[in-house]
Amino acid sequence: SQTIHQWPATLVQPVGSPLSLECTVEGTSNPNLYWYRQAAGRGLQLLFYSVGIGQISSEVPQNLSASRPQDRQFILSSKKLLLSDSGFYLCAWAKAGTEAFFGQGTRLTVV
Amino acid sequence: EDKVVQSPLSLVVHEGDTVTLNCSYEVTNFRSLLWYKQEKKAPTFLFMLTSSGIEKKSGRLSSILDKKELSSILNITATQTGDSAIYLCASTGSARQLTFGSGTQLTVLP
């Protein structure tokens, strides 16, 4: 069966520090991969999605970047965090035409 | 740009009430509409609606897709406190994005 791992679960980082959140998927190949950010009690804002290795589409210009170095690995990064980067980050995977499955999320607090 | 709009943003009801959550979409080459329930962390999948499956039901929850009106509703009958959550609607299209709405925060009071 397919599983998705996202870590860390919580993270507190100072302003100006770098960020690296990792997401890996098991049990499937060539999935579509997504990074979302969620403000408290609100919907999911699509940040990046990828349909294959090295293929990244960005939805919102911002302080973040994403990479897909392997088929089932998706990384969200920042060189210098801003206070506004605080939020709940969710990774998800999907096969075309099917529902998406989510990781457990990372609560990022920038202080 | 694909767009999904949900209403209401929040809703407070009492146990036993029936609620209807709304979702409208503007998607290039629409493929599917999905409903999720989010209680604490990861959203959990409820339904997927497509051109070939415009109505789904599971227990007290049901959902209908109106392709003419580009919208969907999620109905919950005989609500329980355990139904309290954020309900998310999402759409997929030819761009393979998965675009979510802003969610509806449902609170069911005892």
PDB file of N, CA, C and O in Angstrom, chain B residues 39-74:
ATOM      1  N   GLU B  39      -9.664  17.423  10.541  1.00  0.00           N
ATOM      2  CA  GLU B  39      -9.942  17.642  11.955  1.00  0.00           C
ATOM      3  C   GLU B  39      -8.752  18.257  12.676  1.00  0.00           C
ATOM      4  O   GLU B  39      -8.889  19.235  13.383  1.00  0.00           O
ATOM      5  N   LYS B  40      -7.577  17.682  12.510  1.00  0.00           N
ATOM      6  CA  LYS B  40      -6.426  18.244  13.208  1.00  0.00           C
ATOM      7  C   LYS B  40      -5.253  18.453  12.266  1.00  0.00           C
ATOM      8  O   LYS B  40      -4.727  19.555  12.139  1.00  0.00           O
ATOM      9  N   LYS B  41      -4.843  17.432  11.614  1.00  0.00           N
ATOM     10  CA  LYS B  41      -3.652  17.553  10.760  1.00  0.00           C
ATOM     11  C   LYS B  41      -3.984  17.285   9.299  1.00  0.00           C
ATOM     12  O   LYS B  41      -4.440  18.157   8.584  1.00  0.00           O
ATOM     13  N   ALA B  42      -3.775  16.042   8.864  1.00  0.00           N
ATOM     14  CA  ALA B  42      -3.939  15.743   7.445  1.00  0.00           C
ATOM     15  C   ALA B  42      -5.412  15.665   7.056  1.00  0.00           C
ATOM     16  O   ALA B  42      -6.211  15.027   7.738  1.00  0.00           O
ATOM     17  N   PRO B  43      -5.813  16.312   5.968  1.00  0.00           N
ATOM     18  CA  PRO B  43      -7.179  16.136   5.461  1.00  0.00           C
ATOM     19  C   PRO B  43      -7.403  14.682   5.071  1.00  0.00           C
ATOM     20  O   PRO B  43      -6.514  14.021   4.538  1.00  0.00           O
ATOM     21  N   THR B  44      -8.611  14.200   5.351  1.00  0.00           N
ATOM     22  CA  THR B  44      -8.959  12.842   4.959  1.00  0.00           C
ATOM     23  C   THR B  44      -9.993  12.891   3.848  1.00  0.00           C
ATOM     24  O   THR B  44     -10.916  13.707   3.870  1.00  0.00           O
ATOM     25  N   PHE B  45      -9.854  12.000   2.902  1.00  0.00           N
ATOM     26  CA  PHE B  45     -10.676  11.993   1.700  1.00  0.00           C
ATOM     27  C   PHE B  45     -12.095  11.548   2.020  1.00  0.00           C
ATOM     28  O   PHE B  45     -12.314  10.588   2.761  1.00  0.00           O
ATOM     29  N   LEU B  46     -13.080  12.251   1.442  1.00  0.00           N
ATOM     30  CA  LEU B  46     -14.486  11.874   1.588  1.00  0.00           C
ATOM     31  C   LEU B  46     -15.052  11.344   0.269  1.00  0.00           C
ATOM     32  O   LEU B  46     -15.464  10.193   0.184  1.00  0.00           O
ATOM     33  N   PHE B  47     -15.092  12.196  -0.748  1.00  0.00           N
ATOM     34  CA  PHE B  47     -15.709  11.838  -2.003  1.00  0.00           C
ATOM     35  C   PHE B  47     -14.926  12.400  -3.184  1.00  0.00           C
ATOM     36  O   PHE B  47     -14.295  13.441  -3.079  1.00  0.00           O
ATOM     37  N   MET B  48     -15.052  11.720  -4.312  1.00  0.00           N
ATOM     38  CA  MET B  48     -14.603  12.264  -5.581  1.00  0.00           C
ATOM     39  C   MET B  48     -15.758  12.176  -6.565  1.00  0.00           C
ATOM     40  O   MET B  48     -16.375  11.114  -6.713  1.00  0.00           O
ATOM     41  N   LEU B  49     -16.040  13.280  -7.221  1.00  0.00           N
ATOM     42  CA  LEU B  49     -17.133  13.367  -8.177  1.00  0.00           C
ATOM     43  C   LEU B  49     -16.562  13.686  -9.551  1.00  0.00           C
ATOM     44  O   LEU B  49     -15.700  14.551  -9.678  1.00  0.00           O
ATOM     45  N   THR B  50     -17.043  12.978 -10.544  1.00  0.00           N
ATOM     46  CA  THR B  50     -16.604  13.207 -11.909  1.00  0.00           C
ATOM     47  C   THR B  50     -17.816  13.228 -12.823  1.00  0.00           C
ATOM     48  O   THR B  50     -18.948  13.045 -12.380  1.00  0.00           O
ATOM     49  N   SER B  51     -17.550  13.385 -14.109  1.00  0.00           N
ATOM     50  CA  SER B  51     -18.650  13.398 -15.067  1.00  0.00           C
ATOM     51  C   SER B  51     -19.420  12.085 -15.059  1.00  0.00           C
ATOM     52  O   SER B  51     -20.614  12.051 -15.351  1.00  0.00           O
ATOM     53  N   SER B  52     -18.718  11.011 -14.718  1.00  0.00           N
ATOM     54  CA  SER B  52     -19.369   9.702 -14.716  1.00  0.00           C
ATOM     55  C   SER B  52     -19.886   9.301 -13.337  1.00  0.00           C
ATOM     56  O   SER B  52     -20.449   8.226 -13.175  1.00  0.00           O
ATOM     57  N   GLY B  53     -19.675  10.163 -12.356  1.00  0.00           N
ATOM     58  CA  GLY B  53     -20.152   9.851 -11.008  1.00  0.00           C
ATOM     59  C   GLY B  53     -20.496  11.124 -10.294  1.00  0.00           C
ATOM     60  O   GLY B  53     -19.671  11.685  -9.568  1.00  0.00           O
ATOM     61  N   ILE B  54     -21.712  11.620 -10.513  1.00  0.00           N
ATOM     62  CA  ILE B  54     -22.056  12.948 -10.027  1.00  0.00           C
ATOM     63  C   ILE B  54     -22.729  12.929  -8.671  1.00  0.00           C
ATOM     64  O   ILE B  54     -23.063  13.972  -8.124  1.00  0.00           O
ATOM     65  N   GLU B  55     -22.946  11.743  -8.095  1.00  0.00           N
ATOM     66  CA  GLU B  55     -23.582  11.681  -6.791  1.00  0.00           C
ATOM     67  C   GLU B  55     -22.945  10.561  -5.979  1.00  0.00           C
ATOM     68  O   GLU B  55     -22.793   9.442  -6.460  1.00  0.00           O
ATOM     69  N   LYS B  56     -22.565  10.898  -4.752  1.00  0.00           N
ATOM     70  CA  LYS B  56     -21.952   9.907  -3.874  1.00  0.00           C
ATOM     71  C   LYS B  56     -22.590  10.008  -2.488  1.00  0.00           C
ATOM     72  O   LYS B  56     -23.013  11.082  -2.062  1.00  0.00           O
ATOM     73  N   LYS B  57     -22.634   8.861  -1.806  1.00  0.00           N
ATOM     74  CA  LYS B  57     -23.238   8.848  -0.480  1.00  0.00           C
ATOM     75  C   LYS B  57     -22.486   7.874   0.402  1.00  0.00           C
ATOM     76  O   LYS B  57     -22.106   6.786  -0.038  1.00  0.00           O
ATOM     77  N   SER B  58     -22.276   8.287   1.645  1.00  0.00           N
ATOM     78  CA  SER B  58     -21.652   7.408   2.619  1.00  0.00           C
ATOM     79  C   SER B  58     -22.235   7.738   3.979  1.00  0.00           C
ATOM     80  O   SER B  58     -21.912   8.777   4.576  1.00  0.00           O
ATOM     81  N   GLY B  59     -23.107   6.882   4.446  1.00  0.00           N
ATOM     82  CA  GLY B  59     -23.730   7.108   5.747  1.00  0.00           C
ATOM     83  C   GLY B  59     -24.543   8.384   5.747  1.00  0.00           C
ATOM     84  O   GLY B  59     -25.442   8.556   4.913  1.00  0.00           O
ATOM     85  N   ARG B  60     -24.209   9.293   6.666  1.00  0.00           N
ATOM     86  CA  ARG B  60     -24.950  10.555   6.781  1.00  0.00           C
ATOM     87  C   ARG B  60     -24.430  11.629   5.816  1.00  0.00           C
ATOM     88  O   ARG B  60     -24.993  12.717   5.762  1.00  0.00           O
ATOM     89  N   LEU B  61     -23.364  11.332   5.103  1.00  0.00           N
ATOM     90  CA  LEU B  61     -22.789  12.304   4.188  1.00  0.00           C
ATOM     91  C   LEU B  61     -23.159  11.966   2.757  1.00  0.00           C
ATOM     92  O   LEU B  61     -23.158  10.789   2.368  1.00  0.00           O
ATOM     93  N   SER B  62     -23.436  12.982   1.986  1.00  0.00           N
ATOM     94  CA  SER B  62     -23.699  12.795   0.568  1.00  0.00           C
ATOM     95  C   SER B  62     -23.238  14.037  -0.178  1.00  0.00           C
ATOM     96  O   SER B  62     -23.147  15.129   0.393  1.00  0.00           O
ATOM     97  N   SER B  63     -22.949  13.844  -1.458  1.00  0.00           N
ATOM     98  CA  SER B  63     -22.460  14.950  -2.258  1.00  0.00           C
ATOM     99  C   SER B  63     -22.972  14.823  -3.682  1.00  0.00           C
ATOM    100  O   SER B  63     -23.128  13.709  -4.198  1.00  0.00           O
ATOM    101  N   ILE B  64     -23.238  15.965  -4.279  1.00  0.00           N
ATOM    102  CA  ILE B  64     -23.742  16.009  -5.647  1.00  0.00           C
ATOM    103  C   ILE B  64     -22.927  17.007  -6.437  1.00  0.00           C
ATOM    104  O   ILE B  64     -22.565  18.069  -5.949  1.00  0.00           O
ATOM    105  N   LEU B  65     -22.660  16.649  -7.689  1.00  0.00           N
ATOM    106  CA  LEU B  65     -21.963  17.536  -8.614  1.00  0.00           C
ATOM    107  C   LEU B  65     -22.956  18.067  -9.637  1.00  0.00           C
ATOM    108  O   LEU B  65     -23.684  17.288 -10.246  1.00  0.00           O
ATOM    109  N   ASP B  66     -22.970  19.368  -9.821  1.00  0.00           N
ATOM    110  CA  ASP B  66     -23.822  20.000 -10.836  1.00  0.00           C
ATOM    111  C   ASP B  66     -22.899  20.588 -11.905  1.00  0.00           C
ATOM    112  O   ASP B  66     -22.377  21.684 -11.751  1.00  0.00           O
ATOM    113  N   LYS B  67     -22.692  19.849 -12.973  1.00  0.00           N
ATOM    114  CA  LYS B  67     -21.746  20.285 -13.997  1.00  0.00           C
ATOM    115  C   LYS B  67     -22.250  21.498 -14.764  1.00  0.00           C
ATOM    116  O   LYS B  67     -21.456  22.281 -15.280  1.00  0.00           O
ATOM    117  N   LYS B  68     -23.558  21.653 -14.816  1.00  0.00           N
ATOM    118  CA  LYS B  68     -24.098  22.812 -15.524  1.00  0.00           C
ATOM    119  C   LYS B  68     -23.809  24.090 -14.743  1.00  0.00           C
ATOM    120  O   LYS B  68     -23.426  25.115 -15.315  1.00  0.00           O
ATOM    121  N   GLU B  69     -23.986  24.011 -13.416  1.00  0.00           N
ATOM    122  CA  GLU B  69     -23.764  25.175 -12.559  1.00  0.00           C
ATOM    123  C   GLU B  69     -22.325  25.272 -12.063  1.00  0.00           C
ATOM    124  O   GLU B  69     -21.987  26.191 -11.327  1.00  0.00           O
ATOM    125  N   LEU B  70     -21.490  24.309 -12.427  1.00  0.00           N
ATOM    126  CA  LEU B  70     -20.093  24.263 -11.986  1.00  0.00           C
ATOM    127  C   LEU B  70     -20.017  24.362 -10.469  1.00  0.00           C
ATOM    128  O   LEU B  70     -19.306  25.202  -9.891  1.00  0.00           O
ATOM    129  N   SER B  71     -20.749  23.481  -9.814  1.00  0.00           N
ATOM    130  CA  SER B  71     -20.780  23.537  -8.360  1.00  0.00           C
ATOM    131  C   SER B  71     -21.047  22.155  -7.777  1.00  0.00           C
ATOM    132  O   SER B  71     -21.408  21.211  -8.482  1.00  0.00           O
ATOM    133  N   SER B  72     -20.849  22.087  -6.486  1.00  0.00           N
ATOM    134  CA  SER B  72     -21.105  20.852  -5.757  1.00  0.00           C
ATOM    135  C   SER B  72     -21.594  21.201  -4.365  1.00  0.00           C
ATOM    136  O   SER B  72     -21.274  22.276  -3.824  1.00  0.00           O
ATOM    137  N   ILE B  73     -22.382  20.310  -3.786  1.00  0.00           N
ATOM    138  CA  ILE B  73     -22.781  20.473  -2.394  1.00  0.00           C
ATOM    139  C   ILE B  73     -22.412  19.220  -1.616  1.00  0.00           C
ATOM    140  O   ILE B  73     -22.365  18.109  -2.176  1.00  0.00           O
ATOM    141  N   LEU B  74     -22.135  19.430  -0.338  1.00  0.00           N
ATOM    142  CA  LEU B  74     -21.899  18.339   0.593  1.00  0.00           C
ATOM    143  C   LEU B  74     -22.969  18.453   1.677  1.00  0.00           C
ATOM    144  O   LEU B  74     -23.072  19.486   2.336  1.00  0.00           O
TER     145      LEU B  74
END
